[in-house]
mmCIF file of C-alpha atoms in Angstrom:
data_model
loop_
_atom_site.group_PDB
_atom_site.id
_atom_site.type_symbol
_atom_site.label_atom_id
_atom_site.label_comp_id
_atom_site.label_asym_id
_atom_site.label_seq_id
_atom_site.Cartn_x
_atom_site.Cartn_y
_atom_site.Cartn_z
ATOM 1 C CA UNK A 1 20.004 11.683 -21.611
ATOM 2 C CA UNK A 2 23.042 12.888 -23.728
ATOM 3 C CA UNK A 3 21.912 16.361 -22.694
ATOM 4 C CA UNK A 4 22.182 15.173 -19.037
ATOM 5 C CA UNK A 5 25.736 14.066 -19.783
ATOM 6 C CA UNK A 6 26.557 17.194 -21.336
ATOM 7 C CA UNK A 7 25.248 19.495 -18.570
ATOM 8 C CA UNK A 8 27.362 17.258 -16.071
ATOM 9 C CA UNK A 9 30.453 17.687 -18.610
ATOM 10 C CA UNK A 10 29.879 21.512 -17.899
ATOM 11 C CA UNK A 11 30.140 21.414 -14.621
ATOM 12 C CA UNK A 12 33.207 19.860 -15.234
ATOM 13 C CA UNK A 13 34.623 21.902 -17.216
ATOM 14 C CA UNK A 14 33.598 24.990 -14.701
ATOM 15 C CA UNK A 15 31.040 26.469 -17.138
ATOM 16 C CA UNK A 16 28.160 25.686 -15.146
ATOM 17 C CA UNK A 17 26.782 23.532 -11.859
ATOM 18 C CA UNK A 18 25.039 21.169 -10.377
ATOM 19 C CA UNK A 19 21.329 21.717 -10.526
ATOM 20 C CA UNK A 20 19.858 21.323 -6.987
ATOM 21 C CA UNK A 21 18.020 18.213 -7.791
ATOM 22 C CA UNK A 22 21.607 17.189 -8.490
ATOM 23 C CA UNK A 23 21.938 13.186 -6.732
ATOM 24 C CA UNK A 24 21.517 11.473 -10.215
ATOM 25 C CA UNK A 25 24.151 13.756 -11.728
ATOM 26 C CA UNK A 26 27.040 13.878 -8.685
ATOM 27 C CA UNK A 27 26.370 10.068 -8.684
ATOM 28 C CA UNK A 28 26.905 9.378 -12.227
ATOM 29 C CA UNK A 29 29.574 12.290 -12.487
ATOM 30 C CA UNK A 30 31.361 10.176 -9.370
ATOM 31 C CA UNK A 31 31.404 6.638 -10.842
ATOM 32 C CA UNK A 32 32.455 8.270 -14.097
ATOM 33 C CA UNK A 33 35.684 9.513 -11.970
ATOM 34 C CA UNK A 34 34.618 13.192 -12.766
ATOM 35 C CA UNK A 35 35.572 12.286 -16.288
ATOM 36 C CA UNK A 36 34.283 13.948 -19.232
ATOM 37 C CA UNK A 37 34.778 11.056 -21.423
ATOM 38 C CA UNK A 38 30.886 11.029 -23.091
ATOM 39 C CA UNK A 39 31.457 7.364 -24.056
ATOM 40 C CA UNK A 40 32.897 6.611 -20.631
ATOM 41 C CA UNK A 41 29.713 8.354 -18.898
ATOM 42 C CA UNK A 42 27.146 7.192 -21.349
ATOM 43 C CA UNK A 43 28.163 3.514 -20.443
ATOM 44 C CA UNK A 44 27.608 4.605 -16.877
ATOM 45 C CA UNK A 45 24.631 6.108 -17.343
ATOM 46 C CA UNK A 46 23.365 2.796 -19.196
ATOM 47 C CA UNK A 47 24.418 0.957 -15.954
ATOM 48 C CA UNK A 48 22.810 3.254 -13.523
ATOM 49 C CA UNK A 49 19.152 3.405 -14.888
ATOM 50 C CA UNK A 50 19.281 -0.595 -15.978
ATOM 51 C CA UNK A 51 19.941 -1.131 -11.632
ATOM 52 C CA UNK A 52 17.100 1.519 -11.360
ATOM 53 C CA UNK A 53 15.084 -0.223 -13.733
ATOM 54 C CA UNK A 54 16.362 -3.720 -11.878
ATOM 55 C CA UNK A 55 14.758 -2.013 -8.570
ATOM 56 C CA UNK A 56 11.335 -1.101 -9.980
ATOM 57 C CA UNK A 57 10.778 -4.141 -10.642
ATOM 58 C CA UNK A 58 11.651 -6.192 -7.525
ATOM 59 C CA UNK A 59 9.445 -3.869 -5.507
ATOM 60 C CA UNK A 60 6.762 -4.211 -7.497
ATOM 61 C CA UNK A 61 7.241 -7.842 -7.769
ATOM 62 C CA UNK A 62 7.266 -7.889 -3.736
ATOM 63 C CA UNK A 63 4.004 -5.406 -3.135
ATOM 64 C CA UNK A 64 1.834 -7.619 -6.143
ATOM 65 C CA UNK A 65 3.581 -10.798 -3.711
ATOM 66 C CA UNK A 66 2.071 -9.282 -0.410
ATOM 67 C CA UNK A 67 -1.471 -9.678 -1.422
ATOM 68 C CA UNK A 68 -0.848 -13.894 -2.371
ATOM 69 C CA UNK A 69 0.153 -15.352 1.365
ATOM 70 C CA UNK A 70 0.501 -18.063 -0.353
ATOM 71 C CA UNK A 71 2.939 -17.530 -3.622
ATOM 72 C CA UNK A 72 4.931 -20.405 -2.366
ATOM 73 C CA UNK A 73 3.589 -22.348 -5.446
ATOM 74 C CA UNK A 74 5.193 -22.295 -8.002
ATOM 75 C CA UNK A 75 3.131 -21.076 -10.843
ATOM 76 C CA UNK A 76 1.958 -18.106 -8.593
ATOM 77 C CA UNK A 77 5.564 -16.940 -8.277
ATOM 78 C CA UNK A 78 5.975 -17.294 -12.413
ATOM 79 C CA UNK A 79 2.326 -15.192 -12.527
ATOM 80 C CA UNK A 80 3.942 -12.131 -10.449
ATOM 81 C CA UNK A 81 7.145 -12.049 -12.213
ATOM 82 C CA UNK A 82 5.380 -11.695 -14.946
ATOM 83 C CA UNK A 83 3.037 -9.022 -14.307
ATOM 84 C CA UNK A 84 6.142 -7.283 -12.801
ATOM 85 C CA UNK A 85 8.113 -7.506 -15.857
ATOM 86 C CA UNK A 86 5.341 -6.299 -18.277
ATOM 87 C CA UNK A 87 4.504 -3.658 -16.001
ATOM 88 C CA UNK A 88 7.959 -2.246 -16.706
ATOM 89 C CA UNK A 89 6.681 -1.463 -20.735
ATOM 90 C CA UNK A 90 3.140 -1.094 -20.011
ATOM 91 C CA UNK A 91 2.175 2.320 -22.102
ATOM 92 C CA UNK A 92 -0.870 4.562 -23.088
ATOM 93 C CA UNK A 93 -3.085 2.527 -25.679
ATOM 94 C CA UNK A 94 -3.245 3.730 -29.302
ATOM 95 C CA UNK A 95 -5.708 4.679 -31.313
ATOM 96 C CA UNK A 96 -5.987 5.413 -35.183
ATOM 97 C CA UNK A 97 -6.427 8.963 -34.827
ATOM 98 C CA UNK A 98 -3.008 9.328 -32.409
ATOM 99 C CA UNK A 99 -1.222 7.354 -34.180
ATOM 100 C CA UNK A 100 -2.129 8.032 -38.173
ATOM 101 C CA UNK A 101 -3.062 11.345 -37.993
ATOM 102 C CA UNK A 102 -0.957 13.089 -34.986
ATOM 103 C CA UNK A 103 1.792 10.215 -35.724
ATOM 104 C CA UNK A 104 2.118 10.752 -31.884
ATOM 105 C CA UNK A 105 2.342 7.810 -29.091
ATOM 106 C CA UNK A 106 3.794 9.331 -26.322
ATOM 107 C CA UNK A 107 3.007 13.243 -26.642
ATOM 108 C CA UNK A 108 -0.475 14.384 -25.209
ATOM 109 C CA UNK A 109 -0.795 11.029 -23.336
ATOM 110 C CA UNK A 110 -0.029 9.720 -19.914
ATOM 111 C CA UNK A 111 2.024 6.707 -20.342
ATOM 112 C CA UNK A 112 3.008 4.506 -17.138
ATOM 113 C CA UNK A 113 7.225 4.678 -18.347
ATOM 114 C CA UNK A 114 9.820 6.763 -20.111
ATOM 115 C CA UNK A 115 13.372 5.566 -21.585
ATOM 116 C CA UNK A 116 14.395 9.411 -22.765
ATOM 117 C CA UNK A 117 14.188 11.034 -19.418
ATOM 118 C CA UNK A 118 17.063 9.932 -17.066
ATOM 119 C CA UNK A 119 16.404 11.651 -13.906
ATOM 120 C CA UNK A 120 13.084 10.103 -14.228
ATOM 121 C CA UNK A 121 14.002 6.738 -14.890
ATOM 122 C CA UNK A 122 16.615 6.763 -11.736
ATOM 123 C CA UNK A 123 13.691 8.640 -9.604
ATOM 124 C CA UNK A 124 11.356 5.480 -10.287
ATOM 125 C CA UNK A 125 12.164 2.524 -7.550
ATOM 126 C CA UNK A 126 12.380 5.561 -4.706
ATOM 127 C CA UNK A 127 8.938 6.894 -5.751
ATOM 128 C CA UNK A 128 7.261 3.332 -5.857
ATOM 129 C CA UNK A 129 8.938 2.796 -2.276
ATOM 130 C CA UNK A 130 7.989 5.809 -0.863
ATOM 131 C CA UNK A 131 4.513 4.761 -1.901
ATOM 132 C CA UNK A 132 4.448 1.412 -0.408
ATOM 133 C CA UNK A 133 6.079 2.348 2.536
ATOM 134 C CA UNK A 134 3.833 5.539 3.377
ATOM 135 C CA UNK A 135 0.391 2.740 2.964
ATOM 136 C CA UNK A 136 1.844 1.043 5.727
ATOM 137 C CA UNK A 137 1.731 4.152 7.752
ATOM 138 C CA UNK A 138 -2.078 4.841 7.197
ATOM 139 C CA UNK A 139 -2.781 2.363 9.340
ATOM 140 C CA UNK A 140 -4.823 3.892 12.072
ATOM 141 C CA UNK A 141 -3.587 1.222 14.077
ATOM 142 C CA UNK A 142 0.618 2.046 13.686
ATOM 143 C CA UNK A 143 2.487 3.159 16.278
ATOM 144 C CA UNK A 144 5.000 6.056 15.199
ATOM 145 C CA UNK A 145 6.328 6.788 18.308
ATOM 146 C CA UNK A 146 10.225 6.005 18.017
ATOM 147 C CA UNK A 147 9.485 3.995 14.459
ATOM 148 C CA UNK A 148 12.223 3.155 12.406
ATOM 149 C CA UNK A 149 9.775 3.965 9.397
ATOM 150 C CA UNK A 150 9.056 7.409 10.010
ATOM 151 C CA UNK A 151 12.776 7.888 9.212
ATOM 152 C CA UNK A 152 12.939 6.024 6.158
ATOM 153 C CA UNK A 153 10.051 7.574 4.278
ATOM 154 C CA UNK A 154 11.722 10.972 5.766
ATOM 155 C CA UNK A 155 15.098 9.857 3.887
ATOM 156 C CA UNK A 156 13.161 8.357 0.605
ATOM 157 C CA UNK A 157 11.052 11.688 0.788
ATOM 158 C CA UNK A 158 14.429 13.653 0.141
ATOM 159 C CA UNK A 159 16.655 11.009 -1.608
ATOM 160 C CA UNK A 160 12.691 11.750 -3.928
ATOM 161 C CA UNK A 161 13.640 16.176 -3.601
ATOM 162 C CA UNK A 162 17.439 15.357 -4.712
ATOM 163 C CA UNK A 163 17.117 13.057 -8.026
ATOM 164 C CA UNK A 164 13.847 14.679 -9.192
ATOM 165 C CA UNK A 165 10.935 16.622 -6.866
ATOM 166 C CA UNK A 166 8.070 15.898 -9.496
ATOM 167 C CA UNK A 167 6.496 12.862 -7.041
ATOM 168 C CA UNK A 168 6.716 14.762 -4.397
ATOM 169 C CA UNK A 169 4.596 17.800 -5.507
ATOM 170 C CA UNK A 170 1.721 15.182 -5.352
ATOM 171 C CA UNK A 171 3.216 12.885 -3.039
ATOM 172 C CA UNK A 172 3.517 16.217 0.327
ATOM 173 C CA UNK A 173 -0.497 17.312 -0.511
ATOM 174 C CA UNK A 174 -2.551 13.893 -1.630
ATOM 175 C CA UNK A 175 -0.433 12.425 2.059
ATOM 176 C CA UNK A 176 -1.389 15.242 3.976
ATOM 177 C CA UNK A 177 -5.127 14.670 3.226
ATOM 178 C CA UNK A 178 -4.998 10.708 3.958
ATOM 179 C CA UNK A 179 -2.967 11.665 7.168
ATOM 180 C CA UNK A 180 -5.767 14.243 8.185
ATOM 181 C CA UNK A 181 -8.371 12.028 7.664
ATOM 182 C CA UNK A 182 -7.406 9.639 9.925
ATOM 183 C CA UNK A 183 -5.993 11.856 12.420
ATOM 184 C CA UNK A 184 -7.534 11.279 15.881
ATOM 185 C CA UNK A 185 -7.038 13.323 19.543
ATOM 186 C CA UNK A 186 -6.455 10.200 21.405
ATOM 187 C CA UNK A 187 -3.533 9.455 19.254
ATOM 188 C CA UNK A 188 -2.686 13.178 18.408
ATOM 189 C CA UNK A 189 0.813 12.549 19.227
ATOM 190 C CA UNK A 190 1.481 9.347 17.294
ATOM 191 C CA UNK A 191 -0.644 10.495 14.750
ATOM 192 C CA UNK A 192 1.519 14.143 14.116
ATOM 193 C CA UNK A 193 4.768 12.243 13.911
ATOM 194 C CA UNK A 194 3.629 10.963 11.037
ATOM 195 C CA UNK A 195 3.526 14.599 9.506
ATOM 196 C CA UNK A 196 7.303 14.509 9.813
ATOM 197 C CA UNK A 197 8.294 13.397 6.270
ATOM 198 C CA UNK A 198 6.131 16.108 5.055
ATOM 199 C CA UNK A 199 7.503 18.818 7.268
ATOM 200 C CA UNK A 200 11.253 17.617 5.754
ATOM 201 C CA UNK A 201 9.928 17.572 2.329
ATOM 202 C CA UNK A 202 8.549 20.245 2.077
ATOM 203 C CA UNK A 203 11.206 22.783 3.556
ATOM 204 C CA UNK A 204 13.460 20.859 0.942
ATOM 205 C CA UNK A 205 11.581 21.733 -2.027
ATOM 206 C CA UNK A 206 11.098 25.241 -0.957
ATOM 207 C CA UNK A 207 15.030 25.526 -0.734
ATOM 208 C CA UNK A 208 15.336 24.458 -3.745
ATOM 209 C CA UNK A 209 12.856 26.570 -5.077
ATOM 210 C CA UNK A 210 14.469 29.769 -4.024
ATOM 211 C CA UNK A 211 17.789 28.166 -5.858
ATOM 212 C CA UNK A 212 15.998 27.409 -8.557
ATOM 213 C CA UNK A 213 13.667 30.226 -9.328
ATOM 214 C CA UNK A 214 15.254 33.357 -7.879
ATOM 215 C CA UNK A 215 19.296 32.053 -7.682
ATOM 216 C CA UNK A 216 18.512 30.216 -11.283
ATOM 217 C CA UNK A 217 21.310 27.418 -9.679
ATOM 218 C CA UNK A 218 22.121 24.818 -12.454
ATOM 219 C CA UNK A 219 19.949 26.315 -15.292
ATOM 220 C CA UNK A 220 21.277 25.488 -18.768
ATOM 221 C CA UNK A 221 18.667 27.740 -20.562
ATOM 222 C CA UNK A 222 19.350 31.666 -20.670
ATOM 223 C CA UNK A 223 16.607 33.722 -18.859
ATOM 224 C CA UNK A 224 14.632 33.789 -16.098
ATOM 225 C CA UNK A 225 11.452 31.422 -15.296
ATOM 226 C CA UNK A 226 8.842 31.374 -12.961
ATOM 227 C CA UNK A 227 5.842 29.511 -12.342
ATOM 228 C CA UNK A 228 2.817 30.521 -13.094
ATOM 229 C CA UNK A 229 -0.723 29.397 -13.664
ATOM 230 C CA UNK A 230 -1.729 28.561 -17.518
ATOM 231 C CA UNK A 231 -4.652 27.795 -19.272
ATOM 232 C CA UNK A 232 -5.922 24.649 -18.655
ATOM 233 C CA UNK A 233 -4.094 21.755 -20.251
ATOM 234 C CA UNK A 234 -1.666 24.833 -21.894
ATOM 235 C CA UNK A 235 0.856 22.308 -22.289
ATOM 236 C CA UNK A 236 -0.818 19.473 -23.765
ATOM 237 C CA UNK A 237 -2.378 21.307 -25.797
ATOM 238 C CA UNK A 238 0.634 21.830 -27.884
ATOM 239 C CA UNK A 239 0.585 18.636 -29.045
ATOM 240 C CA UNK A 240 -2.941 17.261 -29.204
ATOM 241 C CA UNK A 241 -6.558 19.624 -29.553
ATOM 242 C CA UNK A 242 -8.444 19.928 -26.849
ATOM 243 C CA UNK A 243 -11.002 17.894 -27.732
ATOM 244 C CA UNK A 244 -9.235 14.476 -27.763
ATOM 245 C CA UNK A 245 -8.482 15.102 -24.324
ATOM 246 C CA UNK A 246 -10.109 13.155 -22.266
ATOM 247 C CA UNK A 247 -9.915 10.318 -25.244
ATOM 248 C CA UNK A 248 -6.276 10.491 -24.571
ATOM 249 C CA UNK A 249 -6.599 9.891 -20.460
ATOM 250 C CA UNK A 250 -9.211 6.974 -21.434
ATOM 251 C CA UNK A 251 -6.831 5.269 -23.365
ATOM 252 C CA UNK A 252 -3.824 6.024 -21.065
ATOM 253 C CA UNK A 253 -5.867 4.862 -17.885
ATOM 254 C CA UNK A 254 -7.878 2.058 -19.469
ATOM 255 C CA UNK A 255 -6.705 -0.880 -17.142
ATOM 256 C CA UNK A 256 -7.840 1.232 -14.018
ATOM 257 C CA UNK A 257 -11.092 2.259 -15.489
ATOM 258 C CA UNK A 258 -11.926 -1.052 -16.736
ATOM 259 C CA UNK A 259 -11.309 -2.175 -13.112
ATOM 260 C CA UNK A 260 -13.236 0.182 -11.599
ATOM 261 C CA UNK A 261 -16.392 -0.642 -14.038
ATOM 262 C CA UNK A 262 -16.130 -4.411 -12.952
ATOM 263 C CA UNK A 263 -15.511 -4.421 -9.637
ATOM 264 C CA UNK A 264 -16.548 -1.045 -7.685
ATOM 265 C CA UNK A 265 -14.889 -2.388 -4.550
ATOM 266 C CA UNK A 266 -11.607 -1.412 -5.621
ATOM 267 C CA UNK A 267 -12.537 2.088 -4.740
ATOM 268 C CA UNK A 268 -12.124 0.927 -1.012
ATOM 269 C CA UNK A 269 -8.474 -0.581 -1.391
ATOM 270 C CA UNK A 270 -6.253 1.939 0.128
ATOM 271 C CA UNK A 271 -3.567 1.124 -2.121
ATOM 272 C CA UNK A 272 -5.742 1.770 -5.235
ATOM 273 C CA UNK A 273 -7.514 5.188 -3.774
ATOM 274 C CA UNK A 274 -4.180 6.543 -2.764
ATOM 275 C CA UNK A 275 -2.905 5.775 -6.002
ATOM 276 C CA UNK A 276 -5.905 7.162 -7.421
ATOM 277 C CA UNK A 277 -5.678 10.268 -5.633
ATOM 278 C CA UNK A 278 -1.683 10.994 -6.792
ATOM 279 C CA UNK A 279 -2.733 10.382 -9.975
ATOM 280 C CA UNK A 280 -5.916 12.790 -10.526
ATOM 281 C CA UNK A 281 -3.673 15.888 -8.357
ATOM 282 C CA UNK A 282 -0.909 15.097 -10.379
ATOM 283 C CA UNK A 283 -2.797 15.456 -13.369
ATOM 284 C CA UNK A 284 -4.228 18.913 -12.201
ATOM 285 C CA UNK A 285 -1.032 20.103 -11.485
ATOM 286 C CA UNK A 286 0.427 19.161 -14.735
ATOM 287 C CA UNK A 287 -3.227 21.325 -16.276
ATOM 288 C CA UNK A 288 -2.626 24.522 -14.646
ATOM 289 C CA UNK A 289 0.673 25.151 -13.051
ATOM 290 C CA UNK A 290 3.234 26.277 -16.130
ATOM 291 C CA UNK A 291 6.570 27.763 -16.024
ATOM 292 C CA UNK A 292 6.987 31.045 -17.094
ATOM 293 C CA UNK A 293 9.853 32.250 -19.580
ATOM 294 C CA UNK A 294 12.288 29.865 -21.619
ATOM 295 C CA UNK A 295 11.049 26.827 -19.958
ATOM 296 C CA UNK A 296 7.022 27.116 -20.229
ATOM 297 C CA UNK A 297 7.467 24.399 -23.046
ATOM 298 C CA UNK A 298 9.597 22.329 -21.137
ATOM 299 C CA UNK A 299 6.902 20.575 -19.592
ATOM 300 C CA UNK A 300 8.399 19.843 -15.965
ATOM 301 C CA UNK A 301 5.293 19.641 -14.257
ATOM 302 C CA UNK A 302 4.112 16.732 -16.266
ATOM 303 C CA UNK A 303 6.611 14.186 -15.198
ATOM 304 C CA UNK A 304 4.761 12.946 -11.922
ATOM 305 C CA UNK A 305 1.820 11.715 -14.072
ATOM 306 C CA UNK A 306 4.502 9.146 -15.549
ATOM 307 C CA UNK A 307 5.227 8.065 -12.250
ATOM 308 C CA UNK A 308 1.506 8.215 -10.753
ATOM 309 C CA UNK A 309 0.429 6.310 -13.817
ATOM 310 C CA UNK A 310 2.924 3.495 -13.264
ATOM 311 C CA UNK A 311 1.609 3.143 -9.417
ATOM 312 C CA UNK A 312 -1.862 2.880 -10.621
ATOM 313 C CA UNK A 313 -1.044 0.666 -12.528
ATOM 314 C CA UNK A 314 0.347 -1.350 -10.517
ATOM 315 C CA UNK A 315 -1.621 -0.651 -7.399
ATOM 316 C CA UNK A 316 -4.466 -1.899 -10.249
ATOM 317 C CA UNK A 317 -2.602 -4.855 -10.780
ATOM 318 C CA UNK A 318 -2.131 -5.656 -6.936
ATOM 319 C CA UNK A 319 -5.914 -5.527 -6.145
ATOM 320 C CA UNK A 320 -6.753 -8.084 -9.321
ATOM 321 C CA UNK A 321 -4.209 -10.452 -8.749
ATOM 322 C CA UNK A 322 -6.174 -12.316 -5.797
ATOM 323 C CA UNK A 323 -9.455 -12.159 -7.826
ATOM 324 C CA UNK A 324 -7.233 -14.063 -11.118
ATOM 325 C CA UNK A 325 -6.216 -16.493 -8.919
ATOM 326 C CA UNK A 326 -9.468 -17.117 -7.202
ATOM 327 C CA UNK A 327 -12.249 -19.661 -8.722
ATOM 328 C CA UNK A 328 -14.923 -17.745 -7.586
ATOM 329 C CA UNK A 329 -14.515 -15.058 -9.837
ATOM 330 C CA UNK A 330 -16.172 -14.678 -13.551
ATOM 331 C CA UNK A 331 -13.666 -15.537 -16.239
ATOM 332 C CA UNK A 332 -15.220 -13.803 -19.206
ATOM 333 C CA UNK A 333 -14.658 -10.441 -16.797
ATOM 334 C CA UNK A 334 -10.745 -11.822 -15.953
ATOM 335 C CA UNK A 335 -10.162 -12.356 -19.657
ATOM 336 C CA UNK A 336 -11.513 -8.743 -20.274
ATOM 337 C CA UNK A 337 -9.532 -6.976 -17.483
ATOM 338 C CA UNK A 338 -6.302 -8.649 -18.176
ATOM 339 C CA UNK A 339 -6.727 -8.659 -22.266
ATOM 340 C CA UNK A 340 -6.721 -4.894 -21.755
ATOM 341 C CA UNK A 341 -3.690 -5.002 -19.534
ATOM 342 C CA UNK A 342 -1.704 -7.048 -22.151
ATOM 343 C CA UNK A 343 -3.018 -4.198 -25.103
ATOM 344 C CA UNK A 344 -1.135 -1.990 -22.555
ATOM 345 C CA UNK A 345 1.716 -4.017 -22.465
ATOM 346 C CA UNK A 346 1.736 -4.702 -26.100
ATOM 347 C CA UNK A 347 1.470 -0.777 -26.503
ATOM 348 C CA UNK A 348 4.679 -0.186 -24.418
ATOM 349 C CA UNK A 349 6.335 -2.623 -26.773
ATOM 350 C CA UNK A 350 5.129 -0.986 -30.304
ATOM 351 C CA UNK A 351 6.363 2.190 -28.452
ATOM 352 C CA UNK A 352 10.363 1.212 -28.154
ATOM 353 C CA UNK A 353 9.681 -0.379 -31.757
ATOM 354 C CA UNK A 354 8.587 3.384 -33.217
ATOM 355 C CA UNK A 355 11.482 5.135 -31.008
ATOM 356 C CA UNK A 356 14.053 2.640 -32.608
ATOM 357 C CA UNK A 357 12.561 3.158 -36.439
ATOM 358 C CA UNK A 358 10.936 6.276 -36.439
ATOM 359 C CA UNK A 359 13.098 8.207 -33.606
ATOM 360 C CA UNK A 360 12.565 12.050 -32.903
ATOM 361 C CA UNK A 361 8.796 12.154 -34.037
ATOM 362 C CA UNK A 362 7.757 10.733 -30.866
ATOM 363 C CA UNK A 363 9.781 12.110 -28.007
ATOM 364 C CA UNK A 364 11.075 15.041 -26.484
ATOM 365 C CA UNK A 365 14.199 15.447 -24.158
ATOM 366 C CA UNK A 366 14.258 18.157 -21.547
#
């Protein structure tokens, strides 16, 4: 974050500008009165990502309230805010070897949140959005013709492209596929409206592509990058070996898994198989596409498995509810699904604990 600050102080000062995924920094920069005051901005910057925090939140506390018509009791209500609110510090699950031998937590692992990465942070409610909205759109059944929706997720899609692109590199392909699926000749027309957000999305990112890559617009390192494929996992593999692996996605997806071992219906929940899908192409991306030259350890295809992780979470979360609150269901397998959710909560808590006493070991800011 303080190297955020700094980058906006530079373009400031004239020594450098705004990168093109620039909305987080012009907006911060603005309500900072283009001042280049650090403790002025950094109290900004505090405010900013606590209201995006604020928003993740509320709209996951209104998608887990859409699946119980009737939250109007009271307890209910108490049960989502709560899942909402530990859903905010849910993080990968530790084991002995990560954490007394690689003394890592966050490194190597997909966790469900960051609190070093602002862009991400302030990138969060608009990706979760974009997510709910877009399910609504699968519906075979909605009409797009003239819908008020189709414009929305078009403006989310590049309000997504202008704080931080990352969701969208899995967001544009994994949507494309649903939409295909489910595309139909009787509806063709109806149906290819619903390619529009795509069509916007994408001819953003390549834009900013060509400013990034070949104009190097906003770059603070010296050089020129490129992507590139790597070896597989090249960049986690800095970090962890490459044995541990798929140890490291177990314990960084347990909730899911442990949902899908219990109850093999989820699999057929849109919500949860979209999620799904965003998560496992994000995850390949993040594998084999590196940058090349002064960046390749910079890691910037890895942040939309933060964000994919969170919606699984949550889309996890969503599916379950119904079955806690049902009396038909089999405790012992409630208290095992949801005892594994609170070890990921508790995680996410040990997690700020280490940042606050042990500090650099377990982070990285790029």
């Amino acid at each position: 974050m303080n190297l955020h600050i700094e980058s906006i102080i530079w373009v400031n000062n004239g020594q450098s500008s705004y990168s093109p995924h620039f909305l987080f920094f012009f907006i911060l920069n603005f309500l900072s009165f283009f001042s280049s005051n650090v403790t002025i901005m950094t109290l900004v910057a505090v405010l900013l990502l606590a209201i995006s925090t604020l928003g993740k939140y509320v709209i996951s506390k209104y998608m887990l309230s859409e699946v119980v018509l009737d939250s109007k009791f009271e307890y209910k209500v108490l049960l989502i805010k709560v899942i909402s609110f530990a859903l905010i510090f849910c993080f990968a699950i530790p084991d002995v070897y990560n954490f007394f031998v690689l003394e890592k937590m966050y490194l190597g692992r997909i966790p469900s949140v960051v609190w070093h990465n602002s862009t991400v942070i302030a990138v969060f409610p608009l990706a979760i959005l974009l997510f709910w909205k877009q399910l609504k759109i699968f519906d075979k059944n909605y009409n797009s013709l003239w819908s008020k929706d189709i414009w929305f997720i078009t403006l989310l899609v590049v309000l997504n492209i202008f704080v931080k692109p990352s969701f969208i590199f899995v967001y544009a392909p994994v949507t494309a596929l649903f939409l295909v699926k489910d595309f139909t000749l009787e509806k063709r027309i109806s149906h290819s409206i619903k390619f529009f957000p795509l069509f916007i999305g994408l001819v953003v990112l390549f834009l900013q592509y060509i400013s990034i890559y070949y104009y190097q617009t906003g770059t603070f390192v010296s050089g020129k990058s490129s992507l590139t494929i790597g070896a597989p996992f090249e960049f986690v593999r800095n970090f962890i070996p490459a044995w541990y692996i798929p140890i490291a996605l177990f314990f960084s997806f347990a909730f899911p898994i442990a949902a899908i071992y219990y109850h093999r219906d989820i699999l057929k929940n849109k919500a949860f198989l979209y999620a799904l899908c965003l998560t496992i192409f994000g995850i390949l991306i993040s594998a084999f596409i590196v940058e090349d030259g002064p960046r390749r350890l910079h890691g910037n295809f890895t942040w939309q498995n933060i964000i994919c992780a969170y919606i699984l979470l949550l889309s996890t979360a969503t599916f379950l509810l119904p079955k806690l609150l049902s009396k038909n269901e089999d405790v012992k397998i409630k208290i095992i699904l949801w005892t594994v959710f609170m070890l990921h909560f508790l995680s996410g808590i040990l997690y700020l604990f280490k940042l606050y006493f042990v500090d650099s070991k377990l982070v990285h800011a790029h």
